[in-house]
Short mmCIF file of N, CA, C and O in Angstrom, two decimals:
data_model
loop_
_atom_site.label_atom_id
_atom_site.label_comp_id
_atom_site.label_asym_id
_atom_site.label_seq_id
_atom_site.Cartn_x
_atom_site.Cartn_y
_atom_site.Cartn_z
N UNK A 1 -144.06 -78.56 42.50
CA UNK A 1 -145.21 -79.30 42.94
C UNK A 1 -144.78 -80.31 44.01
O UNK A 1 -143.78 -81.00 43.87
N UNK A 2 -145.54 -80.40 45.06
CA UNK A 2 -145.25 -81.32 46.14
C UNK A 2 -145.92 -82.65 45.86
O UNK A 2 -147.10 -82.72 45.55
N UNK A 3 -145.15 -83.71 45.96
CA UNK A 3 -145.66 -85.05 45.74
C UNK A 3 -146.05 -85.62 47.10
O UNK A 3 -145.18 -85.92 47.92
N UNK A 4 -147.32 -85.75 47.38
CA UNK A 4 -147.79 -86.17 48.70
C UNK A 4 -147.60 -87.65 48.97
O UNK A 4 -147.56 -88.06 50.13
N UNK A 5 -147.49 -88.46 47.94
CA UNK A 5 -147.46 -89.91 48.14
C UNK A 5 -146.19 -90.58 47.65
O UNK A 5 -145.85 -91.65 48.10
N UNK A 6 -145.50 -89.97 46.74
CA UNK A 6 -144.28 -90.57 46.19
C UNK A 6 -143.04 -90.01 46.86
O UNK A 6 -143.10 -89.17 47.74
N UNK A 7 -141.89 -90.49 46.43
CA UNK A 7 -140.62 -90.04 46.96
C UNK A 7 -139.86 -89.35 45.83
O UNK A 7 -139.71 -89.91 44.75
N UNK A 8 -139.38 -88.15 46.10
CA UNK A 8 -138.60 -87.40 45.12
C UNK A 8 -137.14 -87.39 45.55
O UNK A 8 -136.82 -87.61 46.71
N UNK A 9 -136.25 -87.12 44.60
CA UNK A 9 -134.82 -87.17 44.90
C UNK A 9 -134.39 -86.11 45.91
O UNK A 9 -133.38 -86.30 46.58
N UNK A 10 -135.14 -85.02 46.05
CA UNK A 10 -134.75 -84.01 47.04
C UNK A 10 -135.10 -84.43 48.47
O UNK A 10 -134.69 -83.78 49.42
N UNK A 11 -135.81 -85.54 48.64
CA UNK A 11 -136.13 -86.07 49.96
C UNK A 11 -135.05 -87.05 50.45
O UNK A 11 -135.02 -87.41 51.61
N UNK A 12 -134.16 -87.46 49.56
CA UNK A 12 -133.16 -88.48 49.87
C UNK A 12 -132.00 -87.86 50.64
O UNK A 12 -131.46 -86.82 50.26
N UNK A 13 -131.61 -88.52 51.73
CA UNK A 13 -130.48 -88.08 52.54
C UNK A 13 -129.20 -88.76 52.08
O UNK A 13 -128.19 -88.11 51.85
N UNK A 14 -129.23 -90.08 51.96
CA UNK A 14 -128.06 -90.83 51.53
C UNK A 14 -128.47 -92.23 51.09
O UNK A 14 -129.59 -92.65 51.31
N UNK A 15 -127.52 -92.93 50.45
CA UNK A 15 -127.73 -94.31 50.05
C UNK A 15 -127.26 -95.22 51.18
O UNK A 15 -126.24 -94.94 51.82
N UNK A 16 -128.00 -96.30 51.43
CA UNK A 16 -127.69 -97.23 52.51
C UNK A 16 -127.79 -98.64 51.96
O UNK A 16 -128.67 -98.93 51.14
N UNK A 17 -126.90 -99.52 52.40
CA UNK A 17 -126.98 -100.92 51.99
C UNK A 17 -127.30 -101.78 53.21
O UNK A 17 -126.63 -101.70 54.24
N UNK A 18 -128.36 -102.59 53.07
CA UNK A 18 -128.80 -103.47 54.16
C UNK A 18 -129.06 -104.85 53.58
O UNK A 18 -129.88 -104.99 52.68
N UNK A 19 -128.38 -105.84 54.10
CA UNK A 19 -128.54 -107.24 53.67
C UNK A 19 -128.35 -107.39 52.16
O UNK A 19 -129.09 -108.12 51.50
N UNK A 20 -127.38 -106.67 51.61
CA UNK A 20 -127.08 -106.78 50.19
C UNK A 20 -128.02 -106.02 49.27
O UNK A 20 -127.89 -106.09 48.06
N UNK A 21 -128.95 -105.29 49.82
CA UNK A 21 -129.90 -104.50 49.02
C UNK A 21 -129.60 -103.02 49.25
O UNK A 21 -129.45 -102.57 50.38
N UNK A 22 -129.52 -102.26 48.15
CA UNK A 22 -129.25 -100.83 48.24
C UNK A 22 -130.57 -100.08 48.39
O UNK A 22 -131.48 -100.25 47.59
N UNK A 23 -130.66 -99.26 49.43
CA UNK A 23 -131.83 -98.44 49.70
C UNK A 23 -131.44 -96.97 49.67
O UNK A 23 -130.27 -96.62 49.82
N UNK A 24 -132.44 -96.12 49.51
CA UNK A 24 -132.26 -94.68 49.65
C UNK A 24 -132.92 -94.28 50.96
O UNK A 24 -134.09 -94.58 51.19
N UNK A 25 -132.18 -93.63 51.84
CA UNK A 25 -132.71 -93.13 53.10
C UNK A 25 -133.34 -91.78 52.82
O UNK A 25 -132.68 -90.86 52.35
N UNK A 26 -134.65 -91.68 53.07
CA UNK A 26 -135.38 -90.45 52.75
C UNK A 26 -136.10 -89.95 54.00
O UNK A 26 -136.22 -90.65 55.00
N UNK A 27 -136.59 -88.71 53.91
CA UNK A 27 -137.27 -88.07 55.03
C UNK A 27 -138.55 -87.41 54.54
O UNK A 27 -138.61 -86.90 53.42
N UNK A 28 -139.58 -87.48 55.37
CA UNK A 28 -140.81 -86.73 55.13
C UNK A 28 -141.34 -86.25 56.47
O UNK A 28 -140.65 -86.35 57.48
N UNK A 29 -142.54 -85.72 56.50
CA UNK A 29 -143.11 -85.17 57.71
C UNK A 29 -143.29 -86.18 58.82
O UNK A 29 -143.34 -85.81 60.00
N UNK A 30 -143.34 -87.46 58.49
CA UNK A 30 -143.52 -88.49 59.51
C UNK A 30 -142.19 -89.04 60.02
O UNK A 30 -142.18 -89.82 60.96
N UNK A 31 -141.09 -88.71 59.39
CA UNK A 31 -139.79 -89.18 59.84
C UNK A 31 -138.96 -89.78 58.72
O UNK A 31 -139.17 -89.49 57.54
N UNK A 32 -138.03 -90.64 59.11
CA UNK A 32 -137.11 -91.27 58.17
C UNK A 32 -137.69 -92.60 57.67
O UNK A 32 -138.41 -93.27 58.40
N UNK A 33 -137.33 -92.98 56.45
CA UNK A 33 -137.74 -94.28 55.91
C UNK A 33 -136.78 -94.70 54.82
O UNK A 33 -136.06 -93.88 54.25
N UNK A 34 -136.74 -95.99 54.55
CA UNK A 34 -135.91 -96.55 53.49
C UNK A 34 -136.79 -96.93 52.31
O UNK A 34 -137.85 -97.51 52.48
N UNK A 35 -136.33 -96.58 51.12
CA UNK A 35 -137.05 -96.92 49.91
C UNK A 35 -136.05 -97.39 48.85
O UNK A 35 -134.85 -97.18 49.00
N UNK A 36 -136.55 -98.01 47.82
CA UNK A 36 -135.68 -98.46 46.73
C UNK A 36 -135.40 -97.30 45.78
O UNK A 36 -136.28 -96.47 45.52
N UNK A 37 -134.19 -97.23 45.23
CA UNK A 37 -133.84 -96.12 44.34
C UNK A 37 -134.71 -96.03 43.09
O UNK A 37 -134.92 -94.93 42.56
N UNK A 38 -135.28 -97.14 42.61
CA UNK A 38 -136.12 -97.07 41.42
C UNK A 38 -137.48 -96.42 41.69
O UNK A 38 -138.22 -96.12 40.77
N UNK A 39 -137.81 -96.19 42.95
CA UNK A 39 -139.07 -95.52 43.31
C UNK A 39 -138.95 -93.99 43.27
O UNK A 39 -139.96 -93.30 43.32
N UNK A 40 -137.73 -93.49 43.18
CA UNK A 40 -137.51 -92.04 43.21
C UNK A 40 -138.02 -91.37 41.94
O UNK A 40 -137.79 -91.87 40.84
N UNK A 41 -138.68 -90.26 42.11
CA UNK A 41 -139.15 -89.41 41.01
C UNK A 41 -140.04 -90.13 40.00
O UNK A 41 -140.09 -89.76 38.84
N UNK A 42 -140.74 -91.17 40.43
CA UNK A 42 -141.59 -91.92 39.51
C UNK A 42 -143.00 -91.33 39.44
O UNK A 42 -143.79 -91.75 38.60
N UNK A 43 -143.33 -90.39 40.32
CA UNK A 43 -144.65 -89.76 40.40
C UNK A 43 -145.75 -90.77 40.73
O UNK A 43 -146.92 -90.51 40.54
N UNK A 44 -145.37 -91.94 41.21
CA UNK A 44 -146.31 -92.94 41.69
C UNK A 44 -146.20 -93.01 43.21
O UNK A 44 -145.19 -92.63 43.78
N UNK A 45 -147.22 -93.53 43.84
CA UNK A 45 -147.19 -93.69 45.30
C UNK A 45 -146.09 -94.68 45.67
O UNK A 45 -145.94 -95.72 45.05
N UNK A 46 -145.31 -94.31 46.67
CA UNK A 46 -144.21 -95.15 47.14
C UNK A 46 -144.71 -95.98 48.32
O UNK A 46 -144.95 -95.46 49.40
N UNK A 47 -144.84 -97.28 48.10
CA UNK A 47 -145.35 -98.16 49.17
C UNK A 47 -144.39 -98.23 50.35
O UNK A 47 -144.82 -98.47 51.46
N UNK A 48 -143.11 -98.01 50.12
CA UNK A 48 -142.16 -98.01 51.22
C UNK A 48 -142.38 -96.80 52.14
O UNK A 48 -142.08 -96.86 53.32
N UNK A 49 -142.89 -95.73 51.60
CA UNK A 49 -143.15 -94.54 52.41
C UNK A 49 -144.29 -94.77 53.40
O UNK A 49 -144.33 -94.18 54.46
N UNK A 50 -145.22 -95.64 53.06
CA UNK A 50 -146.38 -95.90 53.91
C UNK A 50 -146.40 -97.33 54.42
O UNK A 50 -147.44 -97.85 54.80
N UNK A 51 -145.24 -97.97 54.47
CA UNK A 51 -145.14 -99.36 54.89
C UNK A 51 -145.28 -99.48 56.41
O UNK A 51 -144.86 -98.62 57.17
N UNK A 52 -145.85 -100.58 56.87
CA UNK A 52 -146.04 -100.81 58.31
C UNK A 52 -144.71 -101.03 59.02
O UNK A 52 -144.60 -100.77 60.21
N UNK A 53 -143.68 -101.45 58.30
CA UNK A 53 -142.37 -101.67 58.92
C UNK A 53 -141.69 -100.36 59.32
O UNK A 53 -140.66 -100.35 59.95
N UNK A 54 -142.26 -99.25 58.95
CA UNK A 54 -141.69 -97.96 59.27
C UNK A 54 -141.63 -97.74 60.79
O UNK A 54 -140.82 -96.97 61.27
N UNK A 55 -142.46 -98.45 61.54
CA UNK A 55 -142.47 -98.32 62.99
C UNK A 55 -141.13 -98.74 63.59
O UNK A 55 -140.70 -98.19 64.59
N UNK A 56 -140.43 -99.67 63.00
CA UNK A 56 -139.15 -100.14 63.51
C UNK A 56 -137.96 -99.49 62.82
O UNK A 56 -136.85 -100.04 62.85
N UNK A 57 -138.16 -98.34 62.22
CA UNK A 57 -137.10 -97.71 61.44
C UNK A 57 -135.92 -97.29 62.31
O UNK A 57 -134.76 -97.42 61.90
N UNK A 58 -136.17 -96.80 63.50
CA UNK A 58 -135.06 -96.36 64.36
C UNK A 58 -134.13 -97.52 64.67
O UNK A 58 -132.91 -97.37 64.64
N UNK A 59 -134.68 -98.70 64.96
CA UNK A 59 -133.85 -99.86 65.26
C UNK A 59 -133.05 -100.30 64.04
O UNK A 59 -131.87 -100.67 64.15
N UNK A 60 -133.66 -100.25 62.86
CA UNK A 60 -132.96 -100.63 61.63
C UNK A 60 -131.80 -99.70 61.35
O UNK A 60 -130.71 -100.13 61.00
N UNK A 61 -132.02 -98.40 61.51
CA UNK A 61 -130.97 -97.43 61.24
C UNK A 61 -129.85 -97.52 62.27
O UNK A 61 -128.67 -97.39 61.93
N UNK A 62 -130.21 -97.76 63.51
CA UNK A 62 -129.20 -97.93 64.56
C UNK A 62 -128.35 -99.16 64.28
O UNK A 62 -127.13 -99.14 64.47
N UNK A 63 -128.97 -100.24 63.80
CA UNK A 63 -128.23 -101.46 63.47
C UNK A 63 -127.26 -101.22 62.30
O UNK A 63 -126.23 -101.89 62.20
N UNK A 64 -127.58 -100.25 61.44
CA UNK A 64 -126.70 -99.91 60.33
C UNK A 64 -125.60 -98.93 60.74
O UNK A 64 -124.79 -98.51 59.92
N UNK A 65 -125.60 -98.53 62.02
CA UNK A 65 -124.58 -97.61 62.52
C UNK A 65 -124.91 -96.15 62.31
O UNK A 65 -124.02 -95.30 62.31
N UNK A 66 -126.18 -95.84 62.12
CA UNK A 66 -126.61 -94.45 61.92
C UNK A 66 -127.35 -93.96 63.15
O UNK A 66 -127.92 -94.74 63.90
N UNK A 67 -127.36 -92.65 63.35
CA UNK A 67 -128.07 -92.03 64.47
C UNK A 67 -129.35 -91.39 63.92
O UNK A 67 -129.29 -90.31 63.33
N UNK A 68 -130.51 -92.04 64.09
CA UNK A 68 -131.76 -91.52 63.51
C UNK A 68 -132.13 -90.13 63.99
O UNK A 68 -132.57 -89.30 63.20
N UNK A 69 -131.95 -89.85 65.28
CA UNK A 69 -132.32 -88.52 65.81
C UNK A 69 -131.46 -87.43 65.19
O UNK A 69 -131.97 -86.38 64.79
N UNK A 70 -130.17 -87.67 65.07
CA UNK A 70 -129.28 -86.67 64.48
C UNK A 70 -129.57 -86.49 62.99
O UNK A 70 -129.56 -85.35 62.49
N UNK A 71 -129.82 -87.59 62.28
CA UNK A 71 -130.14 -87.48 60.86
C UNK A 71 -131.42 -86.68 60.64
O UNK A 71 -131.49 -85.85 59.72
N UNK A 72 -132.42 -86.91 61.47
CA UNK A 72 -133.68 -86.17 61.32
C UNK A 72 -133.45 -84.69 61.58
O UNK A 72 -133.93 -83.84 60.83
N UNK A 73 -132.71 -84.38 62.63
CA UNK A 73 -132.48 -82.98 62.98
C UNK A 73 -131.68 -82.26 61.90
O UNK A 73 -131.99 -81.12 61.55
N UNK A 74 -130.67 -82.92 61.35
CA UNK A 74 -129.82 -82.31 60.32
C UNK A 74 -130.54 -82.13 58.99
O UNK A 74 -130.16 -81.27 58.20
N UNK A 75 -131.55 -82.95 58.72
CA UNK A 75 -132.19 -82.94 57.40
C UNK A 75 -133.65 -82.48 57.44
O UNK A 75 -134.39 -82.72 56.48
N UNK A 76 -134.04 -81.81 58.49
CA UNK A 76 -135.41 -81.30 58.59
C UNK A 76 -135.77 -80.34 57.46
O UNK A 76 -136.92 -80.24 57.06
N UNK A 77 -134.77 -79.65 56.94
CA UNK A 77 -135.01 -78.69 55.86
C UNK A 77 -135.50 -79.35 54.57
O UNK A 77 -136.06 -78.69 53.70
N UNK A 78 -135.32 -80.65 54.43
CA UNK A 78 -135.77 -81.37 53.23
C UNK A 78 -137.27 -81.65 53.23
O UNK A 78 -137.82 -82.03 52.22
N UNK A 79 -137.92 -81.49 54.36
CA UNK A 79 -139.35 -81.78 54.46
C UNK A 79 -140.11 -80.65 53.78
O UNK A 79 -139.97 -79.48 54.13
N UNK A 80 -140.90 -81.02 52.80
CA UNK A 80 -141.70 -80.03 52.06
C UNK A 80 -143.03 -79.83 52.76
O UNK A 80 -143.68 -80.79 53.16
N UNK A 81 -143.44 -78.59 52.88
CA UNK A 81 -144.74 -78.28 53.49
C UNK A 81 -145.84 -78.63 52.49
O UNK A 81 -145.74 -78.33 51.30
N UNK A 82 -146.87 -79.27 52.99
CA UNK A 82 -148.00 -79.62 52.13
C UNK A 82 -148.78 -78.35 51.79
O UNK A 82 -148.75 -77.37 52.52
N UNK A 83 -149.49 -78.41 50.69
CA UNK A 83 -150.30 -77.26 50.29
C UNK A 83 -151.32 -76.98 51.38
O UNK A 83 -151.96 -77.89 51.91
N UNK A 84 -151.48 -75.73 51.73
CA UNK A 84 -152.38 -75.35 52.83
C UNK A 84 -153.84 -75.57 52.49
O UNK A 84 -154.24 -75.66 51.34
N UNK A 85 -154.63 -75.67 53.52
CA UNK A 85 -156.08 -75.80 53.35
C UNK A 85 -156.63 -74.47 52.84
O UNK A 85 -156.13 -73.40 53.17
N UNK A 86 -157.66 -74.51 52.03
CA UNK A 86 -158.26 -73.26 51.59
C UNK A 86 -158.83 -72.50 52.79
O UNK A 86 -159.19 -73.09 53.81
N UNK A 87 -158.87 -71.18 52.67
CA UNK A 87 -159.35 -70.35 53.78
C UNK A 87 -160.77 -70.71 54.18
O UNK A 87 -161.12 -70.73 55.34
N UNK A 88 -161.61 -70.97 53.18
CA UNK A 88 -162.99 -71.34 53.45
C UNK A 88 -163.21 -72.76 52.95
O UNK A 88 -163.00 -73.06 51.79
N UNK A 89 -163.64 -73.63 53.84
CA UNK A 89 -163.89 -75.01 53.43
C UNK A 89 -165.15 -75.07 52.58
O UNK A 89 -166.12 -74.38 52.85
N UNK A 90 -165.11 -75.90 51.57
CA UNK A 90 -166.22 -76.03 50.64
C UNK A 90 -166.93 -77.35 50.90
O UNK A 90 -166.30 -78.40 50.97
N UNK A 91 -168.25 -77.27 51.04
CA UNK A 91 -169.05 -78.47 51.19
C UNK A 91 -169.27 -79.04 49.79
O UNK A 91 -169.89 -78.40 48.94
N UNK A 92 -168.78 -80.25 49.50
CA UNK A 92 -168.89 -80.79 48.14
C UNK A 92 -170.33 -81.00 47.69
O UNK A 92 -170.64 -80.89 46.50
N UNK A 93 -171.24 -81.28 48.62
CA UNK A 93 -172.64 -81.47 48.22
C UNK A 93 -173.26 -80.16 47.76
O UNK A 93 -173.95 -80.10 46.74
N UNK A 94 -173.00 -79.10 48.50
CA UNK A 94 -173.53 -77.79 48.10
C UNK A 94 -172.89 -77.32 46.80
O UNK A 94 -173.55 -76.72 45.96
N UNK A 95 -171.61 -77.57 46.64
CA UNK A 95 -170.92 -77.16 45.43
C UNK A 95 -171.49 -77.87 44.21
O UNK A 95 -171.67 -77.27 43.16
N UNK A 96 -171.79 -79.17 44.35
CA UNK A 96 -172.34 -79.89 43.21
C UNK A 96 -173.75 -79.40 42.88
O UNK A 96 -174.14 -79.34 41.73
N UNK A 97 -174.52 -79.02 43.90
CA UNK A 97 -175.88 -78.48 43.65
C UNK A 97 -175.80 -77.13 42.96
O UNK A 97 -176.59 -76.83 42.08
N UNK A 98 -174.81 -76.31 43.38
CA UNK A 98 -174.65 -75.01 42.73
C UNK A 98 -174.30 -75.19 41.27
O UNK A 98 -174.75 -74.46 40.40
N UNK A 99 -173.47 -76.17 40.96
CA UNK A 99 -173.06 -76.41 39.59
C UNK A 99 -174.24 -76.88 38.74
O UNK A 99 -174.31 -76.58 37.54
N UNK A 100 -175.19 -77.60 39.34
CA UNK A 100 -176.34 -78.09 38.60
C UNK A 100 -177.31 -76.97 38.26
O UNK A 100 -178.04 -77.04 37.27
N UNK A 101 -177.35 -75.90 39.05
CA UNK A 101 -178.27 -74.78 38.81
C UNK A 101 -177.90 -73.98 37.58
O UNK A 101 -178.75 -73.38 36.95
N UNK A 102 -176.66 -73.96 37.23
CA UNK A 102 -176.20 -73.13 36.11
C UNK A 102 -176.50 -73.71 34.79
O UNK A 102 -176.87 -74.61 34.36
#
């Protein structure tokens, strides 16, 4: 099962320490991000994954001595494809009316 909002351990590239805090460097369809290790595999939404500070992630990783472009390219295989859209889109209003007829 793909977790659309949380962070799973198979998304983690490596452990990173910044300002005395240990982070897990993870990857998703939007790129690289840092999250706390206690957020992994919790099946809850990971606020670090959707944090506004993610815009400056390249600068943070470069300051830590990492190459963000190379890390992304090497770990692209970790990105899980989201479940596809159904072939035929369903109008929820019509579906609820159909259910009421039965």
